[in-house]
XYZ file of C-alpha atoms in Angstrom:
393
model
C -14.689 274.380 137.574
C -11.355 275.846 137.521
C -8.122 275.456 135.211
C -6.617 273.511 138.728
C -9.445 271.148 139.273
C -10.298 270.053 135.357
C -6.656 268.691 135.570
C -6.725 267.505 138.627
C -9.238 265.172 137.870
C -7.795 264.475 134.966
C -4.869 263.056 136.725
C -7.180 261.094 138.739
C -8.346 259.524 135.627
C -4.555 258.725 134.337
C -4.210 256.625 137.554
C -2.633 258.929 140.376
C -4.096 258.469 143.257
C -3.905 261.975 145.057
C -3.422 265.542 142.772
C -2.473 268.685 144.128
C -1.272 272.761 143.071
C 1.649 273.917 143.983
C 2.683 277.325 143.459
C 6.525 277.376 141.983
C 9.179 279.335 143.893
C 12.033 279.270 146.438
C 11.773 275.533 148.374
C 10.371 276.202 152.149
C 12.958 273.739 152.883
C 16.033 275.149 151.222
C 17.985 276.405 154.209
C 17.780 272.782 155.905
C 18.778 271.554 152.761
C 22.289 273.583 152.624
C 22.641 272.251 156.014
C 21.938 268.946 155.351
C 24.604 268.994 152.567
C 26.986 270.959 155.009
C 26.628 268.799 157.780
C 27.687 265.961 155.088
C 24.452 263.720 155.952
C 23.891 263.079 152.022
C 26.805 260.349 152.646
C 28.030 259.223 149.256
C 24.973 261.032 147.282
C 27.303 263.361 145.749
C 24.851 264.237 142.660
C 22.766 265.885 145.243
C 25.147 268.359 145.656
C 24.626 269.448 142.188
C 22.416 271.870 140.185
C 21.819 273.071 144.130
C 20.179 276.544 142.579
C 17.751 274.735 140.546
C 16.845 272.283 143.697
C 16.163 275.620 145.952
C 14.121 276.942 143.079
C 11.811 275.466 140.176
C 11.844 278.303 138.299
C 15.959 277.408 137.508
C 14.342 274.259 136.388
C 11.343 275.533 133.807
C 12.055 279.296 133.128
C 9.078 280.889 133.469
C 7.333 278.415 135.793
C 4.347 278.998 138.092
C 2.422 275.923 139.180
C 3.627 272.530 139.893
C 1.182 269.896 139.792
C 2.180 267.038 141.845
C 0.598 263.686 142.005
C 0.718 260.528 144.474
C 1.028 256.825 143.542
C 0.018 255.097 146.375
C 2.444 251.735 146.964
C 0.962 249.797 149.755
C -1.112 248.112 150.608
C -2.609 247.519 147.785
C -5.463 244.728 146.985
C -3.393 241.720 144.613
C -0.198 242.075 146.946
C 1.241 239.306 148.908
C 0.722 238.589 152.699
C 3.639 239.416 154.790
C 6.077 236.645 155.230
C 7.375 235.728 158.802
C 10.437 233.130 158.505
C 12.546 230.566 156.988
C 13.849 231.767 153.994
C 11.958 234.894 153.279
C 13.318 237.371 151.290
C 10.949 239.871 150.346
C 9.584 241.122 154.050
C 13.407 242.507 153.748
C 12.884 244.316 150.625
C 11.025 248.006 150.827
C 7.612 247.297 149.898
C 7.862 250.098 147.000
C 10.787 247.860 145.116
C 8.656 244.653 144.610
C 6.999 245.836 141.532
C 7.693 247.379 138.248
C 10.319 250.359 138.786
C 7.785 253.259 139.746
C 9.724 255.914 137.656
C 8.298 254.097 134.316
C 5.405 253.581 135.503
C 4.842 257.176 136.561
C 6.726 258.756 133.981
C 4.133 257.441 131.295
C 1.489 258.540 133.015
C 2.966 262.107 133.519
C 3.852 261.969 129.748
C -0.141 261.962 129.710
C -1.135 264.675 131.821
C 1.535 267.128 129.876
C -0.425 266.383 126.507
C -3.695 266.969 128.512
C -2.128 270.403 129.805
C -0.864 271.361 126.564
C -4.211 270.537 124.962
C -6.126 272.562 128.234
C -3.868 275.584 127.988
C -2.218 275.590 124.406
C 1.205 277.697 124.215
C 2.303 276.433 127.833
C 5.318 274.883 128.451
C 5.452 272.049 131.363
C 8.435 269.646 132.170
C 7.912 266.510 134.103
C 9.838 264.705 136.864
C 10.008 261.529 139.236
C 12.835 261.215 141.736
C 15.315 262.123 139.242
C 15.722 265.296 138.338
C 17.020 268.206 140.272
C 13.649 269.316 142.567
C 12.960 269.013 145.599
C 9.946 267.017 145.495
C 8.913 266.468 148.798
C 8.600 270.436 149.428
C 6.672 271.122 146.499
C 4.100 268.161 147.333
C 3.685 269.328 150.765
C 2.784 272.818 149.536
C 0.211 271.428 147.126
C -1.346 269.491 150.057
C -0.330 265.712 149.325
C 1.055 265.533 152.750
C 2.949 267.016 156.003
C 6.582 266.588 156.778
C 6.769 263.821 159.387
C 9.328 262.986 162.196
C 10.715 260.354 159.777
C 10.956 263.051 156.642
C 8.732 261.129 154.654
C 4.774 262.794 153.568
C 2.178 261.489 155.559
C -1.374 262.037 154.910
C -4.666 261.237 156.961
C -6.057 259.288 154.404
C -2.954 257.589 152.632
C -0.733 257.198 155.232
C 3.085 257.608 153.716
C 3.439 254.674 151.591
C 3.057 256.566 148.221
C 5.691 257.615 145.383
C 5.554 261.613 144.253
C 5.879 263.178 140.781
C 5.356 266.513 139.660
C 4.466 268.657 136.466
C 5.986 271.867 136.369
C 4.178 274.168 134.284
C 4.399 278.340 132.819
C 0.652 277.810 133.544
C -0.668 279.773 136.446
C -2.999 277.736 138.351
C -5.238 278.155 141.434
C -2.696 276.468 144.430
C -4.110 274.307 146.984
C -3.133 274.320 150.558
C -0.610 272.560 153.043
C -2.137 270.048 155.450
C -1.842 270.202 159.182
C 1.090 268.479 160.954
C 0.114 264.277 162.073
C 2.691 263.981 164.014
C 1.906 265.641 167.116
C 4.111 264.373 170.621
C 4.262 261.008 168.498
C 7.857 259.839 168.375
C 7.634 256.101 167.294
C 9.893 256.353 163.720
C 12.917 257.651 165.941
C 12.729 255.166 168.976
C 12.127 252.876 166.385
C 15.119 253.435 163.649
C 17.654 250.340 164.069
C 20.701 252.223 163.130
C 19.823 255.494 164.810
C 19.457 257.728 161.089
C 17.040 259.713 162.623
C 18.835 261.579 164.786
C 16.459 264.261 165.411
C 12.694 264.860 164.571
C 12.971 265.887 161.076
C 16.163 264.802 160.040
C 17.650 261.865 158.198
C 21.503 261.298 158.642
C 22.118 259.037 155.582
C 25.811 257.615 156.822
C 23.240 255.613 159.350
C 20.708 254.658 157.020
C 20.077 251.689 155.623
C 18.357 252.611 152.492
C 21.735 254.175 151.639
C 23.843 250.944 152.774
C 22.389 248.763 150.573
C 20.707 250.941 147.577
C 23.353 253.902 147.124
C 26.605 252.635 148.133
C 28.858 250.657 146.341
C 31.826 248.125 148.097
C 32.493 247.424 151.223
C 29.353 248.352 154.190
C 31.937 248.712 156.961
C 31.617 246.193 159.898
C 30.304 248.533 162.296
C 27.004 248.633 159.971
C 26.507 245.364 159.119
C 24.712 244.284 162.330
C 22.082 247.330 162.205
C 21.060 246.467 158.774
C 19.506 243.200 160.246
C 17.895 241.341 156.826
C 17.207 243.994 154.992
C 18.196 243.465 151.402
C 17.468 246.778 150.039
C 15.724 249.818 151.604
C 14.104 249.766 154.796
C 10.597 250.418 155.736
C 10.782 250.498 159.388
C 10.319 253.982 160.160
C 6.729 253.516 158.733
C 5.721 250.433 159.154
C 5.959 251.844 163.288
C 4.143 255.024 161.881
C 0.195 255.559 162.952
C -0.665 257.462 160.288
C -0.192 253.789 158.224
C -2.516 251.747 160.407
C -5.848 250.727 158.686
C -4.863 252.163 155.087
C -7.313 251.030 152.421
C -6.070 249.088 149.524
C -5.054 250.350 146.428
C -5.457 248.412 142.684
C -2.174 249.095 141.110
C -1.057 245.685 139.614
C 2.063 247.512 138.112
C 3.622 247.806 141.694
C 2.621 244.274 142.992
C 5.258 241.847 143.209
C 6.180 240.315 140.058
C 5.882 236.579 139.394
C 9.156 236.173 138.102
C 10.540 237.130 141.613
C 8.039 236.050 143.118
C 9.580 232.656 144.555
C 13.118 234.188 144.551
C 14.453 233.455 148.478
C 17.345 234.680 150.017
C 19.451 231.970 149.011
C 18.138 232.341 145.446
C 19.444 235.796 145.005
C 22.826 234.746 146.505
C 23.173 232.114 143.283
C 21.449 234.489 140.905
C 24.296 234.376 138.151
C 24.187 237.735 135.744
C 21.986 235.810 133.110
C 19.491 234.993 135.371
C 19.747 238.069 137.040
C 19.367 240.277 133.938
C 15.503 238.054 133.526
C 14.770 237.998 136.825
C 14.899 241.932 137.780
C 14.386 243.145 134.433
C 11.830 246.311 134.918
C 12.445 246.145 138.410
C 13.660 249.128 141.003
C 16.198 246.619 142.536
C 18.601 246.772 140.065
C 19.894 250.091 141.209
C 21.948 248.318 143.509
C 23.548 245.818 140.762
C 23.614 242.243 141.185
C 26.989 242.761 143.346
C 25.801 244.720 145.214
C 21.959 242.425 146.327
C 24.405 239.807 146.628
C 26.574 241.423 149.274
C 23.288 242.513 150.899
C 22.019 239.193 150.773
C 24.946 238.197 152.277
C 25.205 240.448 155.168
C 21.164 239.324 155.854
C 22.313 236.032 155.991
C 24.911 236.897 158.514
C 22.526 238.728 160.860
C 19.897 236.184 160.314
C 22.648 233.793 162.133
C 20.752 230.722 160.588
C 22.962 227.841 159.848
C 20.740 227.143 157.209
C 23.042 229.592 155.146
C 26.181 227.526 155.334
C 26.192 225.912 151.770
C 25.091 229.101 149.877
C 27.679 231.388 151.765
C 30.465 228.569 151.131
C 29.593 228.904 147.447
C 29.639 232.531 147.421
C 33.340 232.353 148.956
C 34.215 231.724 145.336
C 31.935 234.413 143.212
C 33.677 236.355 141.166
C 32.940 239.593 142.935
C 35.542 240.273 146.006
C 32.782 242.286 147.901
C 30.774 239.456 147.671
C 33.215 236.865 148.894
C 34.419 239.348 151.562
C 30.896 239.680 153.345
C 30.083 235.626 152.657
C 32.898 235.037 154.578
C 31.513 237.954 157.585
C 28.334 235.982 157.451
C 30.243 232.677 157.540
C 31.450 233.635 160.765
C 28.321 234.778 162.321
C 25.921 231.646 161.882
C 25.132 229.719 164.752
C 26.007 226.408 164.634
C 26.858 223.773 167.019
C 27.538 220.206 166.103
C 30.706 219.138 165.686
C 30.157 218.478 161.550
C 28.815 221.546 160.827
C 31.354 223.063 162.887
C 34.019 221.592 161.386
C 32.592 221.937 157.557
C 32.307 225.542 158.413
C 36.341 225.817 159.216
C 37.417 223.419 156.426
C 35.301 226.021 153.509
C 36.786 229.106 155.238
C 40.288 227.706 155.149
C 40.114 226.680 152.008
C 38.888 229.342 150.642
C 41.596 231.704 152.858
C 44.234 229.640 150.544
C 43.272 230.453 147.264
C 42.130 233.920 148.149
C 44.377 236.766 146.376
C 42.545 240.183 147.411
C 44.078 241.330 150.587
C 40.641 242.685 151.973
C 38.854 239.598 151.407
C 41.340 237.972 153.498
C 41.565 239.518 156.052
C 37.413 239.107 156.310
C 38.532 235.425 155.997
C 40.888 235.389 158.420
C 38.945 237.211 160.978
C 35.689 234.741 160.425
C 38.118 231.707 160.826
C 39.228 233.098 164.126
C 35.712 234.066 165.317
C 34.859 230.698 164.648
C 37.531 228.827 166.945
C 36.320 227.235 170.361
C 35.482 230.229 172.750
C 36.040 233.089 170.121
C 33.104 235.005 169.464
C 33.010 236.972 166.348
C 33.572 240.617 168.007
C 36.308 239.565 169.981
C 37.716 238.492 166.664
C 37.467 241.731 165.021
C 39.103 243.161 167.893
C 41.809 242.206 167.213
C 42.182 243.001 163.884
């Protein structure tokens, strides 16, 4: 047995589902990433502009680097994880299925922690450096070289046998070990994760224009998601799995036991309407361990919010009323967008809907919010219509 497949199988052991050998050098992929950065498509991600010569090459990374060993944590399905919801108040089936669990970089990261001890015990005087999502490497290249996967139409790895629903990690090591090789392409003539994108972010087999996306929208970006957005990102509350959940290579996947990225019980019965009351206590105990809180409580909220508004349900009066006096003006300002879109037609409702917004239109102080106010309030008048509205504006 080789140096390669004794750890390899001792990364099996740790928990990763899938282990491959990379050998380290110049990314395959560097040139499209200039361009990508050029063209501007990293939207706000300005930090991946950074460290750029040690993304294009490991060995800026881990002087003296050879191998990479790069693992797979499969995400979904797995066996204990909870059936896919369909209506009323649901808000997980608009939460990427890889943010329901524990945050994957701590569970990964331990488990990496363990396969550099193993290394260093394996191959003493070596010097390794671990990573998950994080740190300057382009991960995705590396994996594909050790095998894990092919690029696919929607950028994400897909693999025959695990589909694309899995998280990547990677050892880089001064060890020199045996590399394994790059799958064939899946994709073929398919072109499902384009036709399918609701924004449009995949403008081209291959390519991922982030100002589209709404993984960006409502994990990356902070404020205001301008107006033009808001529709596309339909109820998703943070991420967006669309692109795969179209994807063949993700039909009949086997389960996988990994209890750490099932959804936690303490969120479990969280709804929409939940996470727009969530105050910062509750919040803090709530998503505590969890991926979510990359995009800070403001920020679910105003994603919750704009759900609400695309969900149209007038179900969502009360808790968007109440949210027209949070604390945060991004969250008032797209409470009062969503106020304006829900569909409601008796005359009480209609009329309880006008008397919150005006209300809240007089005691409002921050000029944007206002004007979101203002613009809902007119929307909302006999024949207006929402876009019309905004028309004017």
């Amino acid at each position: 047995m080789t140096r390669a497949e004794s750890l390899k199988r001792v990364a099996e052991r740790i928990g990763f589902d899938r282990v491959g050998v990379a050998a380290v050098g110049p990314a395959a992929t560097g040139r499209a990433f200039l361009k990508w950065l050029a063209d501007g498509e990293q939207a706000g991600m300005g930090y991946l502009a950074r460290r750029v010569e040690k993304r294009l090459d490991p060995k800026e990374v881990l002087p003296g680097a050879q191998s990479a060993l790069c693992v797979a944590l499969r995400y979904w399905p797995l066996s204990g994880a909870l059936p896919e919801a369909e209506a009323g108040d649901d808000l997980w089936s608009g939460v990427a299925r890889y943010a329901r669990g524990l945050d994957y970089h701590d569970v990964m990261l331990e488990r990496l922690e363990r396969l550099e001890k193993e290394i260093a015990a394996a191959i003493p005087g070596t010097r390794t450096r671990r990573y998950v999502d994080t740190g300057p490497v382009l991960e995705r290249d590396l994996a594909a070289k050790a095998g894990l996967g092919a690029f696919g139409k929607n950028c994400n790895l897909l693999d025959a046998e695990m589909g694309s629903y899995f998280l990547l990690g990677e050892v880089l090591t001064t060890a020199e070990l045996e590399p394994d090789s790059p799958i064939a392409d899946l994709c073929g003539t398919c072109t499902r994760c384009l036709e399918a994108c609701p924004t449009g972010a995949l403008i081209e087999p291959y390519r991922l224009d982030s100002r589209l996306c709404i993984s960006y929208w409502t994990i990356e970006h902070r404020g205001t998601i301008p107006e033009a957005v808001r529709p596309g990102i339909g109820d998703w509350v943070f991420g967006c799995d669309v692109c795969q959940e179209v994807c063949p290579a993700n039909v009949d996947l086997e389960p996988a036991h990994h209890p750490e990225l099932e959804l936690a019980d303490k969120r479990r019965e969280l709804s929409l309407t939940d996470l727009l009351r969530l105050d910062r206590e509750e919040y803090v105990e709530r998503f505590r361990g969890s991926p979510m809180k990359r995009a800070k409580l403001e920020g679910l909220k105003r994603n919750t919010a704009v759900a609400m508004g695309n969900r149209a349900d007038r179900l969502y009066l009360e808790p968007l009323s109440e949210a027209l006096e949070d604390d945060d003006d991004g969250v008032r300002q797209h409470a009062a967008w969503a106020l304006g879109r829900l569909v409601v037609s008796d005359d009480e409702t209609i009329h309880g809907r006008r008397s919150r917004l005006e209300a809240a239109l007089a005691r409002e102080a921050v000029a944007k919010v206002r004007a979101e106010i203002q613009v809902a309030l007119e929307a909302t008048e006999p024949g207006r219509s929402r876009e019309s509205a905004a028309a004017r504006k």
